[in-house]
Amino acid sequence: GENVEQHPSTLSVQEGDSAVIKCTYSDSASNYFPWYKQELGKGPQLIIDIRSNVGEKKDQRIAVTLNKTAKHFSLHITETQPEDSAVYFCAARWAGRRALTFGSGTRLQVQP
Amino acid sequence: GAVVSQHPSRVICKSGTSVKIECRSLDFQATTMFWYRQFPKQSLMLMATSNEGSKATYEQGVEKDKFLINHASLTLSTLTVTSAHPEDSSFYICSASGQPATNEKLFFGSGTQLSVL
């Protein structure tokens, strides 16, 4: 089955700095890679996603890159703000399965 | 994005009772719904996948008689935790997707914190 590893587990940055979270996946047949932001006591919120036929996608301060050869993908947040503080989860979907497999999460803290 | 509504947001019950959690897709038809479980400071673990009108598919290690899932319509799925015990205390989250509305993106409800005394 699919396995997704996520690093780092915690990340602290100063307001205005960039934050990068990295994930690797095991199944080369995976074709969809979303990122979710989860605030305390709430459900995950989809913030950006990328499909396997694309190498990079950007939405304002958030970008995701995918390296299919190395089987890893990364989330980049630029000009971080205190409201970006949350737990971020990467996920992957194997081509033969509809459910997502999640990484272990990264707790991002943006210091004002 | 599409809206998934889940309730209750929090429930406290006595050991041995059953608890029902509802998950509704508000602005799209959810052909598939998923139920996840999350322990504090941990990741989301898939419990089961349900398709409208058919039996749910449970992940290995998840007791289907304990966690009853019903997906009777394209907008509603329910999870019933039967004979709940303290070890069932957790954060339960539903998610839904539906073609073509969500383009296979997965949207999550707000979660239900279950506490079994």
CSV table of N, CA, C and O in Angstrom, one decimal, chain B residues 31-116:
chain,number,residue,atom,x,y,z
B,31,THR,N,-20.6,11.1,-4.3
B,31,THR,CA,-20.7,9.7,-4.6
B,31,THR,C,-19.9,8.8,-3.7
B,31,THR,O,-20.2,7.6,-3.5
B,32,THR,N,-18.9,9.4,-3.1
B,32,THR,CA,-18.0,8.6,-2.2
B,32,THR,C,-17.8,9.4,-1.0
B,32,THR,O,-17.5,10.6,-1.1
B,33,MET,N,-17.9,8.8,0.2
B,33,MET,CA,-17.5,9.4,1.4
B,33,MET,C,-16.6,8.6,2.2
B,33,MET,O,-16.6,7.4,2.1
B,34,PHE,N,-15.7,9.2,2.9
B,34,PHE,CA,-14.7,8.6,3.7
B,34,PHE,C,-14.8,9.0,5.2
B,34,PHE,O,-15.0,10.1,5.5
B,35,TRP,N,-14.5,8.0,6.0
B,35,TRP,CA,-14.4,8.3,7.5
B,35,TRP,C,-13.0,8.1,8.0
B,35,TRP,O,-12.4,7.0,7.8
B,36,TYR,N,-12.5,9.1,8.6
B,36,TYR,CA,-11.2,9.1,9.2
B,36,TYR,C,-11.3,9.2,10.7
B,36,TYR,O,-12.2,9.8,11.3
B,37,ARG,N,-10.2,8.8,11.4
B,37,ARG,CA,-10.1,8.9,12.8
B,37,ARG,C,-8.8,9.5,13.1
B,37,ARG,O,-7.8,9.2,12.4
B,38,GLN,N,-8.7,10.4,14.1
B,38,GLN,CA,-7.5,11.1,14.4
B,38,GLN,C,-7.3,11.2,15.9
B,38,GLN,O,-8.2,11.8,16.6
B,39,PHE,N,-6.2,10.7,16.4
B,39,PHE,CA,-5.9,10.8,17.8
B,39,PHE,C,-5.0,12.1,18.0
B,39,PHE,O,-4.5,12.6,17.0
B,40,PRO,N,-5.0,12.6,19.2
B,40,PRO,CA,-4.3,13.9,19.5
B,40,PRO,C,-2.9,13.9,18.9
B,40,PRO,O,-2.1,13.0,19.1
B,41,LYS,N,-2.6,14.9,18.2
B,41,LYS,CA,-1.3,15.2,17.6
B,41,LYS,C,-0.8,14.1,16.7
B,41,LYS,O,0.4,13.9,16.5
B,42,GLN,N,-1.8,13.4,16.1
B,42,GLN,CA,-1.4,12.4,15.1
B,42,GLN,C,-2.1,12.6,13.8
B,42,GLN,O,-2.9,13.6,13.6
B,43,SER,N,-1.8,11.8,12.8
B,43,SER,CA,-2.3,12.0,11.5
B,43,SER,C,-3.7,11.4,11.4
B,43,SER,O,-4.2,10.8,12.3
B,44,LEU,N,-4.3,11.5,10.2
B,44,LEU,CA,-5.6,11.0,9.9
B,44,LEU,C,-5.5,9.5,9.5
B,44,LEU,O,-4.7,9.2,8.5
B,45,MET,N,-6.2,8.6,10.1
B,45,MET,CA,-6.2,7.2,9.7
B,45,MET,C,-7.6,6.9,9.1
B,45,MET,O,-8.6,7.1,9.7
B,46,LEU,N,-7.5,6.3,7.9
B,46,LEU,CA,-8.8,6.0,7.2
B,46,LEU,C,-9.4,4.8,7.9
B,46,LEU,O,-8.8,3.8,8.2
B,47,MET,N,-10.7,4.9,8.1
B,47,MET,CA,-11.5,3.9,8.7
B,47,MET,C,-12.2,3.1,7.7
B,47,MET,O,-12.2,1.8,7.7
B,48,ALA,N,-12.9,3.8,6.8
B,48,ALA,CA,-13.8,3.1,5.8
B,48,ALA,C,-14.1,4.1,4.7
B,48,ALA,O,-14.0,5.3,4.8
B,49,THR,N,-14.4,3.4,3.6
B,49,THR,CA,-14.9,4.2,2.4
B,49,THR,C,-16.3,3.7,2.1
B,49,THR,O,-16.6,2.5,2.1
B,50,SER,N,-17.2,4.7,1.8
B,50,SER,CA,-18.5,4.3,1.5
B,50,SER,C,-19.0,4.9,0.2
B,50,SER,O,-18.7,6.1,-0.1
B,51,ASN,N,-19.6,4.1,-0.6
B,51,ASN,CA,-20.2,4.6,-1.9
B,51,ASN,C,-21.7,4.6,-1.7
B,51,ASN,O,-22.3,3.6,-1.1
B,52,GLU,N,-22.4,5.6,-2.3
B,52,GLU,CA,-23.8,5.7,-2.1
B,52,GLU,C,-24.6,4.4,-2.6
B,52,GLU,O,-24.3,3.9,-3.7
B,53,GLY,N,-25.4,3.9,-1.7
B,53,GLY,CA,-26.2,2.8,-2.0
B,53,GLY,C,-25.5,1.4,-1.9
B,53,GLY,O,-26.2,0.4,-2.2
B,54,SER,N,-24.3,1.4,-1.5
B,54,SER,CA,-23.6,0.1,-1.3
B,54,SER,C,-23.0,0.0,0.1
B,54,SER,O,-22.8,1.0,0.8
B,55,LYS,N,-22.5,-1.2,0.4
B,55,LYS,CA,-21.9,-1.4,1.7
B,55,LYS,C,-20.5,-0.7,1.8
B,55,LYS,O,-19.8,-0.6,0.8
B,56,ALA,N,-20.2,-0.3,3.0
B,56,ALA,CA,-18.9,0.4,3.1
B,56,ALA,C,-17.7,-0.6,3.1
B,56,ALA,O,-17.9,-1.8,3.4
B,57,THR,N,-16.6,-0.2,2.7
B,57,THR,CA,-15.4,-1.0,2.7
B,57,THR,C,-14.5,-0.5,3.8
B,57,THR,O,-14.1,0.7,3.9
B,58,TYR,N,-14.2,-1.4,4.7
B,58,TYR,CA,-13.5,-1.1,6.0
B,58,TYR,C,-12.0,-1.4,5.8
B,58,TYR,O,-11.6,-2.3,5.2
B,59,GLU,N,-11.2,-0.5,6.4
B,59,GLU,CA,-9.8,-0.8,6.4
B,59,GLU,C,-9.5,-1.9,7.4
B,59,GLU,O,-10.2,-2.2,8.3
B,60,GLN,N,-8.3,-2.5,7.2
B,60,GLN,CA,-7.9,-3.6,8.0
B,60,GLN,C,-7.8,-3.2,9.5
B,60,GLN,O,-7.2,-2.1,9.8
B,61,GLY,N,-8.4,-3.9,10.4
B,61,GLY,CA,-8.3,-3.6,11.8
B,61,GLY,C,-9.5,-2.8,12.3
B,61,GLY,O,-9.6,-2.6,13.5
B,62,VAL,N,-10.3,-2.3,11.4
B,62,VAL,CA,-11.5,-1.6,11.8
B,62,VAL,C,-12.7,-2.5,11.9
B,62,VAL,O,-13.0,-3.2,10.9
B,63,GLU,N,-13.3,-2.6,13.1
B,63,GLU,CA,-14.4,-3.5,13.3
B,63,GLU,C,-15.7,-2.9,12.6
B,63,GLU,O,-16.3,-1.9,13.1
B,64,LYS,N,-16.2,-3.6,11.6
B,64,LYS,CA,-17.4,-3.1,10.9
B,64,LYS,C,-18.7,-3.2,11.8
B,64,LYS,O,-19.6,-2.4,11.6
B,65,ASP,N,-18.7,-4.1,12.8
B,65,ASP,CA,-19.9,-4.2,13.6
B,65,ASP,C,-19.8,-3.1,14.7
B,65,ASP,O,-20.8,-2.8,15.4
B,66,LYS,N,-18.7,-2.5,14.9
B,66,LYS,CA,-18.5,-1.5,15.9
B,66,LYS,C,-18.8,-0.1,15.3
B,66,LYS,O,-19.4,0.7,16.0
B,67,PHE,N,-18.3,0.0,14.1
B,67,PHE,CA,-18.4,1.3,13.4
B,67,PHE,C,-19.3,1.1,12.2
B,67,PHE,O,-18.9,0.7,11.1
B,68,LEU,N,-20.6,1.4,12.4
B,68,LEU,CA,-21.6,1.2,11.4
B,68,LEU,C,-21.7,2.4,10.5
B,68,LEU,O,-21.9,3.5,11.0
B,69,ILE,N,-21.5,2.2,9.2
B,69,ILE,CA,-21.6,3.3,8.2
B,69,ILE,C,-22.7,3.1,7.3
B,69,ILE,O,-22.9,2.0,6.7
B,70,ASN,N,-23.5,4.1,7.1
B,70,ASN,CA,-24.6,4.1,6.2
B,70,ASN,C,-24.5,5.3,5.2
B,70,ASN,O,-24.2,6.4,5.6
B,71,HIS,N,-24.6,5.0,3.9
B,71,HIS,CA,-24.5,6.1,2.9
B,71,HIS,C,-25.7,5.9,2.0
B,71,HIS,O,-25.6,5.5,0.9
B,72,ALA,N,-26.9,6.3,2.6
B,72,ALA,CA,-28.1,6.0,1.9
B,72,ALA,C,-28.5,7.0,0.8
B,72,ALA,O,-29.3,6.7,0.0
B,73,SER,N,-27.9,8.1,0.8
B,73,SER,CA,-28.2,9.1,-0.2
B,73,SER,C,-26.9,9.8,-0.7
B,73,SER,O,-25.9,9.6,-0.1
B,74,LEU,N,-27.0,10.5,-1.7
B,74,LEU,CA,-25.9,11.2,-2.3
B,74,LEU,C,-25.4,12.4,-1.5
B,74,LEU,O,-24.4,13.0,-1.8
B,75,THR,N,-26.1,12.7,-0.4
B,75,THR,CA,-25.7,13.9,0.3
B,75,THR,C,-25.5,13.6,1.8
B,75,THR,O,-25.2,14.4,2.6
B,76,LEU,N,-25.7,12.3,2.2
B,76,LEU,CA,-25.7,12.0,3.6
B,76,LEU,C,-25.0,10.6,3.9
B,76,LEU,O,-25.4,9.6,3.3
B,77,SER,N,-24.0,10.7,4.8
B,77,SER,CA,-23.5,9.4,5.3
B,77,SER,C,-23.4,9.5,6.8
B,77,SER,O,-23.3,10.6,7.4
B,78,THR,N,-23.7,8.4,7.5
B,78,THR,CA,-23.6,8.4,9.0
B,78,THR,C,-22.7,7.4,9.5
B,78,THR,O,-22.5,6.3,8.9
B,79,LEU,N,-22.0,7.7,10.6
B,79,LEU,CA,-21.2,6.7,11.3
B,79,LEU,C,-21.8,6.5,12.7
B,79,LEU,O,-22.0,7.5,13.4
B,80,THR,N,-22.1,5.3,13.0
B,80,THR,CA,-22.6,5.0,14.4
B,80,THR,C,-21.5,4.2,15.1
B,80,THR,O,-21.1,3.1,14.6
B,81,VAL,N,-21.1,4.7,16.2
B,81,VAL,CA,-20.2,4.0,17.1
B,81,VAL,C,-21.1,3.2,18.1
B,81,VAL,O,-21.7,3.8,18.9
B,82,THR,N,-21.1,1.9,18.0
B,82,THR,CA,-22.0,1.1,18.8
B,82,THR,C,-21.2,0.7,20.1
B,82,THR,O,-20.0,0.4,20.1
B,83,SER,N,-22.0,0.6,21.2
B,83,SER,CA,-21.4,0.2,22.5
B,83,SER,C,-20.1,0.9,22.7
B,83,SER,O,-19.1,0.2,22.8
B,84,ALA,N,-20.1,2.2,22.7
B,84,ALA,CA,-18.8,2.9,22.8
B,84,ALA,C,-18.1,2.7,24.1
B,84,ALA,O,-18.8,2.5,25.2
B,85,HIS,N,-16.8,2.6,24.1
B,85,HIS,CA,-16.0,2.5,25.2
B,85,HIS,C,-14.9,3.6,25.3
B,85,HIS,O,-14.7,4.2,24.2
B,86,PRO,N,-14.3,3.8,26.4
B,86,PRO,CA,-13.3,4.9,26.5
B,86,PRO,C,-12.3,4.9,25.4
B,86,PRO,O,-11.8,6.0,24.9
B,87,GLU,N,-11.8,3.7,24.9
B,87,GLU,CA,-10.8,3.6,23.9
B,87,GLU,C,-11.3,4.1,22.5
B,87,GLU,O,-10.5,4.3,21.6
B,88,ASP,N,-12.6,4.3,22.4
B,88,ASP,CA,-13.2,4.8,21.2
B,88,ASP,C,-13.2,6.4,21.1
B,88,ASP,O,-13.5,7.0,20.1
B,89,SER,N,-12.8,7.0,22.3
B,89,SER,CA,-12.7,8.4,22.3
B,89,SER,C,-11.6,8.9,21.3
B,89,SER,O,-10.5,8.4,21.3
B,90,SER,N,-12.1,9.8,20.4
B,90,SER,CA,-11.2,10.2,19.3
B,90,SER,C,-11.9,11.4,18.6
B,90,SER,O,-13.0,11.7,18.9
B,91,PHE,N,-11.1,11.9,17.6
B,91,PHE,CA,-11.7,12.9,16.7
B,91,PHE,C,-12.0,12.2,15.4
B,91,PHE,O,-11.2,11.6,14.8
B,92,TYR,N,-13.3,12.2,15.0
B,92,TYR,CA,-13.8,11.5,13.8
B,92,TYR,C,-14.1,12.6,12.8
B,92,TYR,O,-14.8,13.5,13.0
B,93,ILE,N,-13.6,12.3,11.6
B,93,ILE,CA,-13.7,13.3,10.5
B,93,ILE,C,-14.2,12.6,9.2
B,93,ILE,O,-13.7,11.6,8.9
B,94,CYS,N,-15.2,13.2,8.6
B,94,CYS,CA,-15.7,12.6,7.4
B,94,CYS,C,-15.2,13.5,6.2
B,94,CYS,O,-14.8,14.6,6.4
B,95,SER,N,-15.1,12.9,5.1
B,95,SER,CA,-14.8,13.6,3.9
B,95,SER,C,-15.6,13.1,2.7
B,95,SER,O,-16.1,12.0,2.7
B,96,ALA,N,-15.7,13.9,1.7
B,96,ALA,CA,-16.5,13.6,0.6
B,96,ALA,C,-16.0,14.1,-0.7
B,96,ALA,O,-15.3,15.1,-0.8
B,97,SER,N,-16.3,13.3,-1.8
B,97,SER,CA,-15.9,13.8,-3.1
B,97,SER,C,-17.0,13.3,-4.1
B,97,SER,O,-17.8,12.4,-3.8
B,98,GLY,N,-17.1,14.0,-5.2
B,98,GLY,CA,-18.1,13.7,-6.1
B,98,GLY,C,-17.9,14.2,-7.5
B,98,GLY,O,-17.5,15.4,-7.6
B,99,GLN,N,-17.9,13.4,-8.5
B,99,GLN,CA,-17.8,13.9,-9.9
B,99,GLN,C,-19.1,14.5,-10.4
B,99,GLN,O,-20.1,13.9,-10.1
B,100,PRO,N,-19.1,15.5,-11.2
B,100,PRO,CA,-17.9,16.2,-11.6
B,100,PRO,C,-17.7,17.4,-10.6
B,100,PRO,O,-16.7,18.1,-10.8
B,101,ALA,N,-18.6,17.6,-9.7
B,101,ALA,CA,-18.6,18.8,-8.8
B,101,ALA,C,-17.2,19.1,-8.2
B,101,ALA,O,-16.7,20.2,-8.2
B,102,THR,N,-16.6,18.1,-7.6
B,102,THR,CA,-15.4,18.4,-6.9
B,102,THR,C,-14.1,18.0,-7.7
B,102,THR,O,-13.0,18.1,-7.2
B,103,ASN,N,-14.3,17.4,-8.8
B,103,ASN,CA,-13.2,17.0,-9.7
B,103,ASN,C,-12.3,16.1,-8.9
B,103,ASN,O,-11.1,16.2,-9.0
B,104,GLU,N,-12.9,15.2,-8.1
B,104,GLU,CA,-12.2,14.2,-7.3
B,104,GLU,C,-11.4,14.8,-6.2
B,104,GLU,O,-10.6,14.1,-5.5
B,105,LYS,N,-11.5,16.1,-5.9
B,105,LYS,CA,-10.9,16.7,-4.7
B,105,LYS,C,-11.7,16.2,-3.5
B,105,LYS,O,-12.8,15.9,-3.6
B,106,LEU,N,-11.0,16.1,-2.4
B,106,LEU,CA,-11.6,15.6,-1.2
B,106,LEU,C,-11.8,16.8,-0.2
B,106,LEU,O,-10.8,17.5,0.1
B,107,PHE,N,-13.0,17.0,0.2
B,107,PHE,CA,-13.3,18.0,1.2
B,107,PHE,C,-13.8,17.4,2.5
B,107,PHE,O,-14.5,16.4,2.5
B,108,PHE,N,-13.3,18.0,3.6
B,108,PHE,CA,-13.6,17.5,4.9
B,108,PHE,C,-14.6,18.2,5.7
B,108,PHE,O,-14.8,19.4,5.5
B,109,GLY,N,-15.3,17.5,6.5
B,109,GLY,CA,-16.2,18.1,7.5
B,109,GLY,C,-15.3,18.7,8.6
B,109,GLY,O,-14.1,18.6,8.7
B,110,SER,N,-16.0,19.3,9.6
B,110,SER,CA,-15.3,20.0,10.7
B,110,SER,C,-14.9,19.0,11.8
B,110,SER,O,-14.3,19.5,12.8
B,111,GLY,N,-15.3,17.8,11.7
B,111,GLY,CA,-14.9,16.8,12.7
B,111,GLY,C,-15.8,16.7,13.9
B,111,GLY,O,-16.6,17.6,14.2
B,112,THR,N,-15.8,15.6,14.6
B,112,THR,CA,-16.6,15.3,15.8
B,112,THR,C,-15.7,14.8,16.9
B,112,THR,O,-15.0,13.7,16.7
B,113,GLN,N,-15.6,15.5,18.0
B,113,GLN,CA,-14.8,15.0,19.1
B,113,GLN,C,-15.7,14.1,20.0
B,113,GLN,O,-16.6,14.6,20.6
B,114,LEU,N,-15.4,12.9,20.0
B,114,LEU,CA,-16.1,11.9,20.9
B,114,LEU,C,-15.4,11.6,22.1
B,114,LEU,O,-14.2,11.2,22.1
B,115,SER,N,-16.0,11.8,23.2
B,115,SER,CA,-15.5,11.5,24.6
B,115,SER,C,-16.4,10.5,25.2
B,115,SER,O,-17.6,10.7,25.4
B,116,VAL,N,-15.8,9.3,25.5
B,116,VAL,CA,-16.6,8.2,26.2
B,116,VAL,C,-16.2,8.1,27.6
B,116,VAL,O,-15.0,7.9,27.9
